[in-house]
Short mmCIF file of C-alpha atoms and ligand atoms in Angstrom, two decimals:
data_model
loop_
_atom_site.label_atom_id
_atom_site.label_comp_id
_atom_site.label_asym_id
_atom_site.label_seq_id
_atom_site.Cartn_x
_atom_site.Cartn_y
_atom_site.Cartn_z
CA UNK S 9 96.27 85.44 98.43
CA UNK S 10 99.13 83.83 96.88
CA UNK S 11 98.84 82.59 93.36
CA UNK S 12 100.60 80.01 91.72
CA UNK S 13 101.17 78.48 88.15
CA UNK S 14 101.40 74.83 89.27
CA UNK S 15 99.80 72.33 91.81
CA UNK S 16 99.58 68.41 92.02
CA UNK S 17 96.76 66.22 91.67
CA UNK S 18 95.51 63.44 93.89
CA UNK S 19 97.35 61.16 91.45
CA UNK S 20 100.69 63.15 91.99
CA UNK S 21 100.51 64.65 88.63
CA UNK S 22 101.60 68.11 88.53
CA UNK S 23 98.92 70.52 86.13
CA UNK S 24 99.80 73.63 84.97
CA UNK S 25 96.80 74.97 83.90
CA UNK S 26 97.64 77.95 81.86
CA UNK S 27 99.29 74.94 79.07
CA UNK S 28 95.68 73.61 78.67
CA UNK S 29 92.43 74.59 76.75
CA UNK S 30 90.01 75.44 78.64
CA UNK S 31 87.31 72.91 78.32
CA UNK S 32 89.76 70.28 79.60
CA UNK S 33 90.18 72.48 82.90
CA UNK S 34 86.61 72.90 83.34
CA UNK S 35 86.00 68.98 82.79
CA UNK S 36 89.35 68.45 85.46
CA UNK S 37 88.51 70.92 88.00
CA UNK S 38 84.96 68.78 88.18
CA UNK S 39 86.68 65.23 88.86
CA UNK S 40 90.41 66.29 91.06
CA UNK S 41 91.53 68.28 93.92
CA UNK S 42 94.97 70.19 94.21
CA UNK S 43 97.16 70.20 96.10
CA UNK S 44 100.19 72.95 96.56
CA UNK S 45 103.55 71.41 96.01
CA UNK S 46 104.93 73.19 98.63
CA UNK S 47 102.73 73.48 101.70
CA UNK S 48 100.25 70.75 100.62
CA UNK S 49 97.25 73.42 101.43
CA UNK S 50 94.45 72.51 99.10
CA UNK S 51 94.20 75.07 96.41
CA UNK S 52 91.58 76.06 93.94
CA UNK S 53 92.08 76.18 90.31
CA UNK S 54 90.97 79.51 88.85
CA UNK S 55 90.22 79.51 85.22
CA UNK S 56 88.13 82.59 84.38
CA UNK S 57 88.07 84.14 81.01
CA UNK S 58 90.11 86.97 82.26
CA UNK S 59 93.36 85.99 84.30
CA UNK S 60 95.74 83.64 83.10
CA UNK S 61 94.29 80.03 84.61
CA UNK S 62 96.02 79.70 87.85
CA UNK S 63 95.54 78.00 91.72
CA UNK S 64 95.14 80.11 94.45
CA UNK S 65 95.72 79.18 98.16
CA UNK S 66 92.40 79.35 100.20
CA UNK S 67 93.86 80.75 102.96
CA UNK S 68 96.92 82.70 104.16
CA UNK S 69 100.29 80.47 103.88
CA UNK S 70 103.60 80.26 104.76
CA UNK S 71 103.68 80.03 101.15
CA UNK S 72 103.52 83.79 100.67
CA UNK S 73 107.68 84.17 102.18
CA UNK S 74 109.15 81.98 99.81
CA UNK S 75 108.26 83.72 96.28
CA UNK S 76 109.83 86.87 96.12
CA UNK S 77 106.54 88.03 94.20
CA UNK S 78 103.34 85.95 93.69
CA UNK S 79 100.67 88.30 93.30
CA UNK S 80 99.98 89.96 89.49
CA UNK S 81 99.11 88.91 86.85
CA UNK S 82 101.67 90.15 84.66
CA UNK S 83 104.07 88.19 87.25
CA UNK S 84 101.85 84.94 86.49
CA UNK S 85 102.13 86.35 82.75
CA UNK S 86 105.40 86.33 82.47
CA UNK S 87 106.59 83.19 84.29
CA UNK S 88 104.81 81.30 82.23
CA UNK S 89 106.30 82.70 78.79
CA UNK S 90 109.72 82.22 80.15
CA UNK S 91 109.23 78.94 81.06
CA UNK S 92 107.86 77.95 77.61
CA UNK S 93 110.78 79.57 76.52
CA UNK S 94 113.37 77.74 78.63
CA UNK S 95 111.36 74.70 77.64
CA UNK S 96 112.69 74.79 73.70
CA UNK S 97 116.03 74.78 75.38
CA UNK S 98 115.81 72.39 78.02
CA UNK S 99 114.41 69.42 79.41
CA UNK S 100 115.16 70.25 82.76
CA UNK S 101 113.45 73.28 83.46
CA UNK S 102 111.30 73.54 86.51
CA UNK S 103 108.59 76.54 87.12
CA UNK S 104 107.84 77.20 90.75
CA UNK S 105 110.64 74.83 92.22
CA UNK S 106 110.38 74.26 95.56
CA UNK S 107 114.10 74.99 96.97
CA UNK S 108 113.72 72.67 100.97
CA UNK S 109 117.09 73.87 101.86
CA UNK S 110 116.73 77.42 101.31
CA UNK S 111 112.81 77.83 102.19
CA UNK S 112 112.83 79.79 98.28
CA UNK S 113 110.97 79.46 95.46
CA UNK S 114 112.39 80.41 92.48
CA UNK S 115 110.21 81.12 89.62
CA UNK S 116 111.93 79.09 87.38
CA UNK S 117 114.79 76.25 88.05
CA UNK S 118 117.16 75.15 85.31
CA UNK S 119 119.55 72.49 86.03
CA UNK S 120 122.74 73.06 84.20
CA UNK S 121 126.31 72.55 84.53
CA UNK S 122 128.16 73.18 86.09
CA UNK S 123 125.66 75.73 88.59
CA UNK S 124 121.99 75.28 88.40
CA UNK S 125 120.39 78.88 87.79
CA UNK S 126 117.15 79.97 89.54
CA UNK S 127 115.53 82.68 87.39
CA UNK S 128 113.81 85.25 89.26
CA UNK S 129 111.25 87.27 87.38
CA UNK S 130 110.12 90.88 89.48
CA UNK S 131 107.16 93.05 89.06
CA UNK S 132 106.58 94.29 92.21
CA UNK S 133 108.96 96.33 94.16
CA UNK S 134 109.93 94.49 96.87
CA UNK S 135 112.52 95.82 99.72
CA UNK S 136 116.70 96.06 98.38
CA UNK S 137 117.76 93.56 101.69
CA UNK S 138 115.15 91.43 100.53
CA UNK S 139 116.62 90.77 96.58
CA UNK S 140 120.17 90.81 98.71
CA UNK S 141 118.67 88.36 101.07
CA UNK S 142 117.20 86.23 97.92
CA UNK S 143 120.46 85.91 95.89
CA UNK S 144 122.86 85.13 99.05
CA UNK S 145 120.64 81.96 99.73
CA UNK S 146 121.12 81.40 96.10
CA UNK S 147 124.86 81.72 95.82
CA UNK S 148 125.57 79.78 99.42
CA UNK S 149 124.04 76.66 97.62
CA UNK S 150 126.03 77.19 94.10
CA UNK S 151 122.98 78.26 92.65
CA UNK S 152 123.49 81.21 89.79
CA UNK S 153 120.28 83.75 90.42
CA UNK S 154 119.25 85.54 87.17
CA UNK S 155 117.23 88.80 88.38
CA UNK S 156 114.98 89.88 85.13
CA UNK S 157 112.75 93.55 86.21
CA UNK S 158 109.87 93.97 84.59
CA UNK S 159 110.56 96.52 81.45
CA UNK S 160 110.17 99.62 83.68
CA UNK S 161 107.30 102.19 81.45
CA UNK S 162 108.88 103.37 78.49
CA UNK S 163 108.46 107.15 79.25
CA UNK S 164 111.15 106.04 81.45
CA UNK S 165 113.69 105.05 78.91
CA UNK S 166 115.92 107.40 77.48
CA UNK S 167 114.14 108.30 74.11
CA UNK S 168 117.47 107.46 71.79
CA UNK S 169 119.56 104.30 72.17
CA UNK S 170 121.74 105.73 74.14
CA UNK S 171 120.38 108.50 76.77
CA UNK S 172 119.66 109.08 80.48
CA UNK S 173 117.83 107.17 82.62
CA UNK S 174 116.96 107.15 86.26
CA UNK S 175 118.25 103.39 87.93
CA UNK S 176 117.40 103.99 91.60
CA UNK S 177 118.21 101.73 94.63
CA UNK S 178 115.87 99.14 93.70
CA UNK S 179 117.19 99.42 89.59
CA UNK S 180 120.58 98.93 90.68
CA UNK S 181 119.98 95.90 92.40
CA UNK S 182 119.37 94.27 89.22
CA UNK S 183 122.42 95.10 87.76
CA UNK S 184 124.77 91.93 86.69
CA UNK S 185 128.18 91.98 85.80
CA UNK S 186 129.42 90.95 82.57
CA UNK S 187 132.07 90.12 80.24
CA UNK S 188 130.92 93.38 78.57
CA UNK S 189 130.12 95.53 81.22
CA UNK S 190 127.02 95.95 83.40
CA UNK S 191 123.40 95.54 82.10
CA UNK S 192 120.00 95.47 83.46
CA UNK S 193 117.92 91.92 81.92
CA UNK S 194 114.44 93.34 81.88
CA UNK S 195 111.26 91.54 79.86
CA UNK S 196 107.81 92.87 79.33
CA UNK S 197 105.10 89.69 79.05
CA UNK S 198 102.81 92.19 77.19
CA UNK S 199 104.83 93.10 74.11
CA UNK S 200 106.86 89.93 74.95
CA UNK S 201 110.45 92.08 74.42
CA UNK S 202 113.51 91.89 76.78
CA UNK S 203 114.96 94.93 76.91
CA UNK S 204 119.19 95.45 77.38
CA UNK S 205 120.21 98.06 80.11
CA UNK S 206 123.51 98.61 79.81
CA UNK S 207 126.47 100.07 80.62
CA UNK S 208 125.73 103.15 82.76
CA UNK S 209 127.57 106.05 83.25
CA UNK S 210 127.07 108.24 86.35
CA UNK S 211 125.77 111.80 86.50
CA UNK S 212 124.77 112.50 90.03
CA UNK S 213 122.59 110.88 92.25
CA UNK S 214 120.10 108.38 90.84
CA UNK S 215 121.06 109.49 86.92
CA UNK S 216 122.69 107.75 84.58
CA UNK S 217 123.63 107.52 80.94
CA UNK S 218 122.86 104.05 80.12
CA UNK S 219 122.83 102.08 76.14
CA UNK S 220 119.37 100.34 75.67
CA UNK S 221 118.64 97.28 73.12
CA UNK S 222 115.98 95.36 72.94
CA UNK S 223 115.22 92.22 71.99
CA UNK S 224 112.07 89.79 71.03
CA UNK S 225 111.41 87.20 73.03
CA UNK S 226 111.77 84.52 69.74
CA UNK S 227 114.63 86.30 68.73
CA UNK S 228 116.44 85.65 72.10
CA UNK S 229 118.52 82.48 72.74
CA UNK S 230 119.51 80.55 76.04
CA UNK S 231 121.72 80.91 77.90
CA UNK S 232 120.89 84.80 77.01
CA UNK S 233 122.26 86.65 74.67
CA UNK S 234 124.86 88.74 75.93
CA UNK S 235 125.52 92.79 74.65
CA UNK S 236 127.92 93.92 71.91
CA UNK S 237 131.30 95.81 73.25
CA UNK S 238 130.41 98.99 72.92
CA UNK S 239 132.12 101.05 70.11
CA UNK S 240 134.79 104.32 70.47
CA UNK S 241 131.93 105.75 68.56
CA UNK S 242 129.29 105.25 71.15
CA UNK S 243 131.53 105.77 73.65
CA UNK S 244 131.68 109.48 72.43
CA UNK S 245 127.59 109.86 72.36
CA UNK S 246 127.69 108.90 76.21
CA UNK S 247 130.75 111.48 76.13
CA UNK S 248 128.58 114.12 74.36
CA UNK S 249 125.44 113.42 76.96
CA UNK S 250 128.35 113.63 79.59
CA UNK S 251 129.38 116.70 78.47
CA UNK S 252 126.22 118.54 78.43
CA UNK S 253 125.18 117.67 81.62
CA UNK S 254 128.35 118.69 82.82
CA UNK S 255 127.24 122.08 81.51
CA UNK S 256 124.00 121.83 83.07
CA UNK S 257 125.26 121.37 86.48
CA UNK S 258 127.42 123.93 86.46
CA UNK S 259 124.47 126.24 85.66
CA UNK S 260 122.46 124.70 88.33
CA UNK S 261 125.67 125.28 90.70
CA UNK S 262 125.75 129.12 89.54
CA UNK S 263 122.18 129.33 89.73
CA UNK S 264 121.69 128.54 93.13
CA UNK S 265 124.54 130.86 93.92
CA UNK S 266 121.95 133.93 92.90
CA UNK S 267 119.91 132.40 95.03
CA UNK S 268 122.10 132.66 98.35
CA UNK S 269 122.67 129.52 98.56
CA UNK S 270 127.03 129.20 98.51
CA UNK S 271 128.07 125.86 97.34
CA UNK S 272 131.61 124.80 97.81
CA UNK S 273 131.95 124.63 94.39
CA UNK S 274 131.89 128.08 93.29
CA UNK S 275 133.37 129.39 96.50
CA UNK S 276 136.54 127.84 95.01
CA UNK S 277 135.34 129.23 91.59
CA UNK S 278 136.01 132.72 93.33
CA UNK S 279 138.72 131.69 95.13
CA UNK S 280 140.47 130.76 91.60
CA UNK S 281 139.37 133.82 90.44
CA UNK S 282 137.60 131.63 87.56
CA UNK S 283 134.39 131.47 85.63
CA UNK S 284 133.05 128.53 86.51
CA UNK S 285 131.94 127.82 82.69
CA UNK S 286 135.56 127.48 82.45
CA UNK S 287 136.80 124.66 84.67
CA UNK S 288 138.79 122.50 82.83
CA UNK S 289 137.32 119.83 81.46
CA UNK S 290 139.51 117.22 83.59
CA UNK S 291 137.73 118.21 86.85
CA UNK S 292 134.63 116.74 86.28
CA UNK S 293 135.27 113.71 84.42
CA UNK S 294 133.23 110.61 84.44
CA UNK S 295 135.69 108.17 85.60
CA UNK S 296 134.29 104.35 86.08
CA UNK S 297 133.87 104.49 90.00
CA UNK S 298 132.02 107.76 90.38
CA UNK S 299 128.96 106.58 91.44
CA UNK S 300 130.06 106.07 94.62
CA UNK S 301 129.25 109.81 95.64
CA UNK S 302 125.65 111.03 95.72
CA UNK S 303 126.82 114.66 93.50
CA UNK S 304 128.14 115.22 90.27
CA UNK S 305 131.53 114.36 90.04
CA UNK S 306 132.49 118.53 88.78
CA UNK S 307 131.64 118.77 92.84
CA UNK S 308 133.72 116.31 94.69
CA UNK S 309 136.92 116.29 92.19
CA UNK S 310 136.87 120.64 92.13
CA UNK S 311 137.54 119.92 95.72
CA UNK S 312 139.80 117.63 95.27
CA UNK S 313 142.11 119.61 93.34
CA UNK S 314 141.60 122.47 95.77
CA UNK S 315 143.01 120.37 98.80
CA UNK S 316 145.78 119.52 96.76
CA UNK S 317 146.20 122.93 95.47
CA UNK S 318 146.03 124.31 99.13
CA UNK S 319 148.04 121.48 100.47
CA UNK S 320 150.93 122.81 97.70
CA UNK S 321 151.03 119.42 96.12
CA UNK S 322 151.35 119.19 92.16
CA UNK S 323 149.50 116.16 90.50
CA UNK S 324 152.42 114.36 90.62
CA UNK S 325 153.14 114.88 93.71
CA UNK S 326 150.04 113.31 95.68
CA UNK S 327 149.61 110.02 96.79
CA UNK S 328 147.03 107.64 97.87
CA UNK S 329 147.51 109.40 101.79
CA UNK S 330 146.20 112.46 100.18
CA UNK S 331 143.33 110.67 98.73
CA UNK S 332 142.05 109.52 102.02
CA UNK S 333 143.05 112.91 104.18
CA UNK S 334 140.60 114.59 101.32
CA UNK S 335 137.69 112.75 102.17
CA UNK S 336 138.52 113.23 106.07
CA UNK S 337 138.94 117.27 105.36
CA UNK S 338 136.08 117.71 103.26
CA UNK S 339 132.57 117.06 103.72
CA UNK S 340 131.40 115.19 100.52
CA UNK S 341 129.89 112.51 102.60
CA UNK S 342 129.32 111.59 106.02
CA UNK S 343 131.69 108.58 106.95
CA UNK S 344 134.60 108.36 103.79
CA UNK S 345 133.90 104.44 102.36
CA UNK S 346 136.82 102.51 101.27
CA UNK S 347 134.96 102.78 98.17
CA UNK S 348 135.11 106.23 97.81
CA UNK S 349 138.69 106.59 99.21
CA UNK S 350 139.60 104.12 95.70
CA UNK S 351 137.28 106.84 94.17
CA UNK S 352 139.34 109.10 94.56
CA UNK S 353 142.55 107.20 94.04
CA UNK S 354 141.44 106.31 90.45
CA UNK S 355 140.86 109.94 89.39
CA UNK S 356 144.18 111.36 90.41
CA UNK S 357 145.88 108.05 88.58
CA UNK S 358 144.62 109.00 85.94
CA UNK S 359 145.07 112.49 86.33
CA UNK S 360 148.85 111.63 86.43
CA UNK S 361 148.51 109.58 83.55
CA UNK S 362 147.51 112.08 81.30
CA UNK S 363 149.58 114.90 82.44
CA UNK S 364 151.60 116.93 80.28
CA UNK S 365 153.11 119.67 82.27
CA UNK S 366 152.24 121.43 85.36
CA UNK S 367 150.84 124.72 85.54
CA UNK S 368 151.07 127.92 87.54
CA UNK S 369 148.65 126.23 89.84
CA UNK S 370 147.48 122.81 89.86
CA UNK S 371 144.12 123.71 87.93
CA UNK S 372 145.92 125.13 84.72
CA UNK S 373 148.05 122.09 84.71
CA UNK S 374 148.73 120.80 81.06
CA UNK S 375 146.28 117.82 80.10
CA UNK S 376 146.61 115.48 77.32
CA UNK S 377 142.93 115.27 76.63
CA UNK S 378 143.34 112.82 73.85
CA UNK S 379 145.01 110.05 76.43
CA UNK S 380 142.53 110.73 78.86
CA UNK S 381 139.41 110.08 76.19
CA UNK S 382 141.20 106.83 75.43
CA UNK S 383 141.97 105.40 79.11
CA UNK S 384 138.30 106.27 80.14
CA UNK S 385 137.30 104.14 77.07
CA UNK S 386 139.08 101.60 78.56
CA UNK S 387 137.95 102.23 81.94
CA UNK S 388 134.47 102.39 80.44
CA UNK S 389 134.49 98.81 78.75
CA UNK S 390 136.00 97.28 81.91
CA UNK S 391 133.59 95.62 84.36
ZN1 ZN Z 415 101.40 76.59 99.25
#
């Protein structure tokens, strides 16, 4: 049954219970009724000793499709801290605002110029067209939708500041673009700490190296605080984690060899007569757009340079055609995205950025390693 934070009185007054002690709620829940603001169902006010005080509909609503959550506790929890929170900051903070026009209601509803922001607080895991759904209503009436996931178990973090860390569909969607690159709000009502995802860098499939801060909820400011560029130095500990993955995968790659199992990878390996310890570091690189294929980018660029290599094309020589035909002659993923086609693209620009010399073949060509460490910087701090 849906649960909510706030319902009027027969005098119009809107209560939220969880702001009062409880002898006053016992004394008010004897004299009033409630209503919900929304649907106008009668609801009951629920103030046990061990739940947050809180109404709950007496019967199944149409209530239920316009929170995106409305169910736990630590949902109820955490609403309620960020709205006494937003409170210190503005006057004009709403919690459980009923939007008419969209049929939504956000958790909480700050009017502000020039956009008014709906803040959406999630602790369930709810469907990725439904959060896509959500923030489309939000942006078609100039609303700006803040997303904060709640902090994800910390087992799951990466256990330095900067580490690995699995962000999978549902993660991602939380992801927010800014000034600074992208970061993942997240807060935790128990330890009452947001936490700073940020940043990540692709490995292969749902793995990423990402830079986590945290922050305490009295410590934080509104409108949020917003990350620190991330230094040349940190850049080369995400380069370092890079790196040794890299390794990794080319073990797993070689591994699965001895176990029959051929990947295209190391049947160019042979065909280049080379260890595959020793690809050059510049197949394999974690440029910004990577994530856009499913395997590790050693995988899809090897191949790469092999069509280009078997096409007799130098670096310099290839274009953006060859770019596409490559993801039409090779099967790295079903249907080639234009995504994936600018994939692509990006990697040999800055292949032929960095390019000293060619070599005998395309794969000993001449690399300026230094250049290409700098540009991904760059690539790396752009959003
Ligand atoms: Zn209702």
């Amino acid at each position: 049954m849906i649960q909510i934070l706030s319902a009027v009185t027969a005098d119009g007054e809107i209560i939220i219970p969880a702001q009062h002690p409880r002898t006053y709620l016992d004394e008010l829940k004897t004299n009033n009724t409630f209503t919900c603001i929304q649907c106008t169902d009668q609801v009951i006010l629920k103030n046990g000793l061990i739940k947050i005080p809180h109404f709950a509909h007496t019967r199944n609503t149409s209530c239920t499709q316009t929170f995106s959550e409305g169910e736990s506790e630590d949902h109820l929890r955490g609403k309620l801290q960020l709205y006494e929170f937003l409170q210190k900051y503005s006057s004009t903070v709403q919690l459980e605002a009923y939007l008419p026009s969209l049929h939504q209601r956000p958790d909480l509803y700050v009017q502000s110029d020039p956009y008014p922001i709906a803040i959406e607080f999630q602790c369930s895991q709810i469907s990725v067209p439904a959060i896509q759904q959500r923030t489309a209503g939000y942006i078609t009436q100039q609303i700006t939708p803040i997303w904060i996931l709640r902090t994800p178990a910390i087992s799951d973090f990466p256990l330095q500041e900067i580490g690995t860390m699995q962000l999978s569909a549902f993660r991602q969607q939380f992801l927010c673009t800014t000034p600074l690159g992208k970061i993942i709000l997240t807060y935790c009502p128990q330890s009452k700490y947001f936490h700073y995802i940020s940043n990540p860098m692709h490995i292969k499939s749902n793995s990423y190296i990402v830079k986590v801060k945290r922050l305490a909820m009295d410590k934080q400011s509104w409108p949020f605080a917003i990350i620190k560029k991330n230094s040349w130095e940190e850049f080369q500990k995400y380069l370092n984690i890079y790196k040794q993955h890299r390794f990794k995968q080319l073990d797993i790659l070689y591994f699965l060899n001895r176990k029959g199992i051929q990947s295209p990878f190391l049947r160019i390996c042979y065909r280049w007569r080379l260890d595959p310890k020793k690809v050059p570091f510049f197949i394999g690189i974690p440029t910004k757009q990577a994530s856009v294929f499913s395997i590790h980018a050693v995988e899809w660029q090897i191949q790469f340079i092999d069509y280009l290599h078997k096409l007799g094309l130098s670096i310099q020589q290839a274009d953006s055609r060859h770019c596409e035909s490559f993801l039409f002659d090779r099967p790295i993923s079903a249907e080639p995205s234009a995504e994936q086609i600018k994939a692509v693209e990006a990697y040999l620009c800055l292949l032929q950025g960095c390019l000293i010399s060619p070599g005998k073949f395309i794969y000993t060509s001449n690399i300026n390693y230094s250049l290409m460490m700098r540009l991904l910087y760059g690539e790396f701090l752009a959003n």
